[in-house]
Short mmCIF file of C-alpha atoms and ligand atoms in Angstrom, two decimals:
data_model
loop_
_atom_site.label_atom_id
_atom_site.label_comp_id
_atom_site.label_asym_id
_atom_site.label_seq_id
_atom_site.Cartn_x
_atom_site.Cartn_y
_atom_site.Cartn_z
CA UNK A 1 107.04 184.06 154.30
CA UNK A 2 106.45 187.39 152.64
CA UNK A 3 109.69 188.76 150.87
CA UNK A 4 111.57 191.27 153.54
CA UNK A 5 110.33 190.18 156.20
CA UNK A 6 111.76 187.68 158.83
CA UNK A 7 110.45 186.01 161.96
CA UNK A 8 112.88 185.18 165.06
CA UNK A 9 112.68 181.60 163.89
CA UNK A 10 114.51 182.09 160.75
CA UNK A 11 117.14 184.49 161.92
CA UNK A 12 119.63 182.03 162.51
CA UNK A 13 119.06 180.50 159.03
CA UNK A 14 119.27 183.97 157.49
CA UNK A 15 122.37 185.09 159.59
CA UNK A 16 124.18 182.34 157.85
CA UNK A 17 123.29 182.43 154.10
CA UNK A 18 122.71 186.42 153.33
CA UNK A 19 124.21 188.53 156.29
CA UNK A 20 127.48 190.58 155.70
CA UNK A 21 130.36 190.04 157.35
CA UNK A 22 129.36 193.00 159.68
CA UNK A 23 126.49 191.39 160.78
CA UNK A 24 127.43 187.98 161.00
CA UNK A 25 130.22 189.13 163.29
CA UNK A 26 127.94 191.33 165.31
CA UNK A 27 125.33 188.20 165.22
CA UNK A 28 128.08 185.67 166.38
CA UNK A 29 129.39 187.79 168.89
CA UNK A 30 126.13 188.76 170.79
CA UNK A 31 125.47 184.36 170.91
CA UNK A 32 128.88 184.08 172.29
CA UNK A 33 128.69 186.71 174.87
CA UNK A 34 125.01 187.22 175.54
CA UNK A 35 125.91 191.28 175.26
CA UNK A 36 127.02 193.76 172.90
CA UNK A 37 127.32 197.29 173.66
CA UNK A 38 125.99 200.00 172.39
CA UNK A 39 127.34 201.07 169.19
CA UNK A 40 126.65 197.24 168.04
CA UNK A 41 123.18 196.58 169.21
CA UNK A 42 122.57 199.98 166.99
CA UNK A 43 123.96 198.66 164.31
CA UNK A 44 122.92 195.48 164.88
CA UNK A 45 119.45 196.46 165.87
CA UNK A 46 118.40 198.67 163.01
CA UNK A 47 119.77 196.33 160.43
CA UNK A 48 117.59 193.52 161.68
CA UNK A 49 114.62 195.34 161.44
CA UNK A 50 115.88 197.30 158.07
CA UNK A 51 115.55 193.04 156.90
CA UNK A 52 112.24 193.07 158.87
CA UNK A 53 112.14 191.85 162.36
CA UNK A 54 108.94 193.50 163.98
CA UNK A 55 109.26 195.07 167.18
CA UNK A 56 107.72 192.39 169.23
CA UNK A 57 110.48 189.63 167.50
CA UNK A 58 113.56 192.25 168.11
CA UNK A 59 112.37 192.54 172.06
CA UNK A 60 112.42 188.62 172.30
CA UNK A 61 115.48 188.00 170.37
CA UNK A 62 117.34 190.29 172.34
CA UNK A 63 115.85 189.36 175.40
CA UNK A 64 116.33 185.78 174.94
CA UNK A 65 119.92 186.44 174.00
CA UNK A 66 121.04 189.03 176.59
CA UNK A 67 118.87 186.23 179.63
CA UNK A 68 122.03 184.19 180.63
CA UNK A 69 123.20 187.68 181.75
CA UNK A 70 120.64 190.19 181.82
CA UNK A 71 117.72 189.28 184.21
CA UNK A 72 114.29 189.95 182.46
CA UNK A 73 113.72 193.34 184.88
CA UNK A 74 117.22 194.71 184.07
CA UNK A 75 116.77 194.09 180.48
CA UNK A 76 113.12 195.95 180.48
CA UNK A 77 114.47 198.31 182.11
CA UNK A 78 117.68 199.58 180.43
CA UNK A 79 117.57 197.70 177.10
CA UNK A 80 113.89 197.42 175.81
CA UNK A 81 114.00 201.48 175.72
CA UNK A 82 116.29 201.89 173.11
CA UNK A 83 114.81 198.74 170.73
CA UNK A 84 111.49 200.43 171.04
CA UNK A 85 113.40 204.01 170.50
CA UNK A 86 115.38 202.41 167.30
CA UNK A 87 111.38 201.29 166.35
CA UNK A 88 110.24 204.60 166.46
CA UNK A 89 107.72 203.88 169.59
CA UNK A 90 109.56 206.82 172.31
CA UNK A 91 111.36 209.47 172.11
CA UNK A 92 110.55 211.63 169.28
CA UNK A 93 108.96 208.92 167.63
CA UNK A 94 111.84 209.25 164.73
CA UNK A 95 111.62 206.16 162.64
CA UNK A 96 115.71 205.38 162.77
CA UNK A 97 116.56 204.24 159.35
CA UNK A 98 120.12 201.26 159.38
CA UNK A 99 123.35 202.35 158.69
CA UNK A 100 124.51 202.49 155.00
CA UNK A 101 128.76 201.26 154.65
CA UNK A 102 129.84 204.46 154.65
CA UNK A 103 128.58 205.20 157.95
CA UNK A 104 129.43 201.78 159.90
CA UNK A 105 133.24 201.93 157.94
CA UNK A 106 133.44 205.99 159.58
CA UNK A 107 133.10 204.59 162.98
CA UNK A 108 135.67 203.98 165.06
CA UNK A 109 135.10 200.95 167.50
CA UNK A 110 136.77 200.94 170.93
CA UNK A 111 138.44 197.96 172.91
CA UNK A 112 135.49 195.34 172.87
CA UNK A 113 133.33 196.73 170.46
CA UNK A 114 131.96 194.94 167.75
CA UNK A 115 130.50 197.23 165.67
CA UNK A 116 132.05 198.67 162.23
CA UNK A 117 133.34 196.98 159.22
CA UNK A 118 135.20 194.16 159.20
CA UNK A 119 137.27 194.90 156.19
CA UNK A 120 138.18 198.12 157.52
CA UNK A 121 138.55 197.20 161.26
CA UNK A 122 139.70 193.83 161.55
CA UNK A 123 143.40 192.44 161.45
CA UNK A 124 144.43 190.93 158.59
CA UNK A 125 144.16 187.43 160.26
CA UNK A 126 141.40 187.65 161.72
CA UNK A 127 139.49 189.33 158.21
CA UNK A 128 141.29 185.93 156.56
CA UNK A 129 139.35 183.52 159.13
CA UNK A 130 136.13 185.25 158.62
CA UNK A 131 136.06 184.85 155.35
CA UNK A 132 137.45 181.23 155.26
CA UNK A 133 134.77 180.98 157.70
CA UNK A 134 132.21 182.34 154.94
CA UNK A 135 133.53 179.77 152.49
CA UNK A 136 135.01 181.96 150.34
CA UNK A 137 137.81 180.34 148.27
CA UNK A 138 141.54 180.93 149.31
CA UNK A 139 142.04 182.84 145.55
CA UNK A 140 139.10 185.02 145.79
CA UNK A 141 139.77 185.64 149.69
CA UNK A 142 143.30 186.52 147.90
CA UNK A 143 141.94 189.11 145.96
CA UNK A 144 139.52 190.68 148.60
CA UNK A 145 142.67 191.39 150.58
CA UNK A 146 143.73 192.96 147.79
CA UNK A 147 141.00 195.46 147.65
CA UNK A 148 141.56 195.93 151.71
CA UNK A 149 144.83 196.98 151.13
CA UNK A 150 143.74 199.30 148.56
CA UNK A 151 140.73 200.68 151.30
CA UNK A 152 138.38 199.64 148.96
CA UNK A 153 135.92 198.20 151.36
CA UNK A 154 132.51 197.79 150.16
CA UNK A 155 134.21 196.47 146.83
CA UNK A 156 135.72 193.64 149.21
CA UNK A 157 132.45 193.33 150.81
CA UNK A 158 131.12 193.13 146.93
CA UNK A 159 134.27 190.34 145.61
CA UNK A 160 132.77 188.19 149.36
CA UNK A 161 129.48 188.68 148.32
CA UNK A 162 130.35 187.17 144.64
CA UNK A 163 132.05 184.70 145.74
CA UNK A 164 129.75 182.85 148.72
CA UNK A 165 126.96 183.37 146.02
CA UNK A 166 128.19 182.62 143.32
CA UNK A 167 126.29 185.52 141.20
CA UNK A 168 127.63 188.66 140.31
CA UNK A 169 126.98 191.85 142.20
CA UNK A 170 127.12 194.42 139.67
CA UNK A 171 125.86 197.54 141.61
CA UNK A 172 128.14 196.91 144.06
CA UNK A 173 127.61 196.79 147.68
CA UNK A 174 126.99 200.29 149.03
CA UNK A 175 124.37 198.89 152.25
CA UNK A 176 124.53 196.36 154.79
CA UNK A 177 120.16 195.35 153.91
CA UNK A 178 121.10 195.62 150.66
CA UNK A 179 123.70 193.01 150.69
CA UNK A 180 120.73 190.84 152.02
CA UNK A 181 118.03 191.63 150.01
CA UNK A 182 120.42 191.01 146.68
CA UNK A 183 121.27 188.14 149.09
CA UNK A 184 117.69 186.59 148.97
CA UNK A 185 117.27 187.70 145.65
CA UNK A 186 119.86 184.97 144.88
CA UNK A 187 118.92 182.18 146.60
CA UNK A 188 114.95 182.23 146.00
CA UNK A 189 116.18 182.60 142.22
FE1 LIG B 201 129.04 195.67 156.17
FE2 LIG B 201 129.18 197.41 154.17
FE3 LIG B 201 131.39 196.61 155.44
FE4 LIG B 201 130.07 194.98 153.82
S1 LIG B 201 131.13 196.89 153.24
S2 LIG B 201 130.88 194.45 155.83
S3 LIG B 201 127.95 195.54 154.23
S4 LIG B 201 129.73 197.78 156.30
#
């Protein structure tokens, strides 16, 4: 496998070792409900092929997640538009570049959105599972809230990323790709 770039067979693998909490949420929820809407298959979307999903993988892994609620002709027909679109292949032809933190923590998501970031959108509970969930110890989760409370986001994101990895982050995360590529960097060390 060539370094930044994934096939749909490893996504899961990936999803769990080197995605940010924004996209492991956005990742979780579209398994759990077969659909996301808009705002987080963007930022879902372009982030997945920011790590290096080619067009052809992003149109089955969608597909094949949307299927136990979008037949095959509704999803070619109002879905596989904007994943080629978000690929550059309609439309202008723009190549649509991911979202960088300071665009996904702007956002604000609406009742059953996914999108945005976690340590600027979730509750305070539910930020505390997730990163339980992440394995990140109960003193350093301790001192991400911190940060939180502070609205120091992406250093949160950077204290989470330190601790899953065990390996200091010294730029500091400022990107949702490159939280994984530092990610990857990591664990092929
Ligand atoms: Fe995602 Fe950036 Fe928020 Fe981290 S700080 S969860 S990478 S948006």
């Amino acid at each position: 496998q060539e370094f930044g770039e994934i096939s749909i067979k490893d996504i899961d693998q990936v999803a769990k070792t080197s995605f940010p909490l924004c996209m492991r949420h956005l990742f979780e929820k579209v398994k759990e409900d077969h659909h996301l809407k808009h705002g987080g298959r963007m930022q879902l979307g372009l982030f997945l092929k920011g790590v290096g999903l080619k067009l052809d993988d992003a149109l089955a892994f969608w597909k094949a997640e949307f299927a136990p609620k979008v037949s095959a002709e509704r999803f070619d027909k109002e879905y596989a538009y904007n994943i080629r679109h978000n690929y550059g292949r309609e439309g202008k032809r723009t190549d649509y570049t991911p979202y960088s933190c300071q665009k996904i923590i702007s956002v604000t998501p609406g009742i059953g959105d996914h999108h945005g970031c976690p340590y600027r959108h979730f509750s305070e509970e539910n930020l505390r599972a997730a990163l339980v969930r992440m394995g990140v110890s109960s003193r350093a989760v301790e001192d991400v809230m911190d940060k939180v409370h502070n609205r120091h986001y992406q250093l949160a994101c950077t204290l989470t990323f330190e601790a899953v990895h065990g390996s200091s982050c010294d730029a500091g995360i400022n990107h949702p790709n490159q939280y994984f590529i530092d990610s990857q960097r990591v664990l092929q060390s």
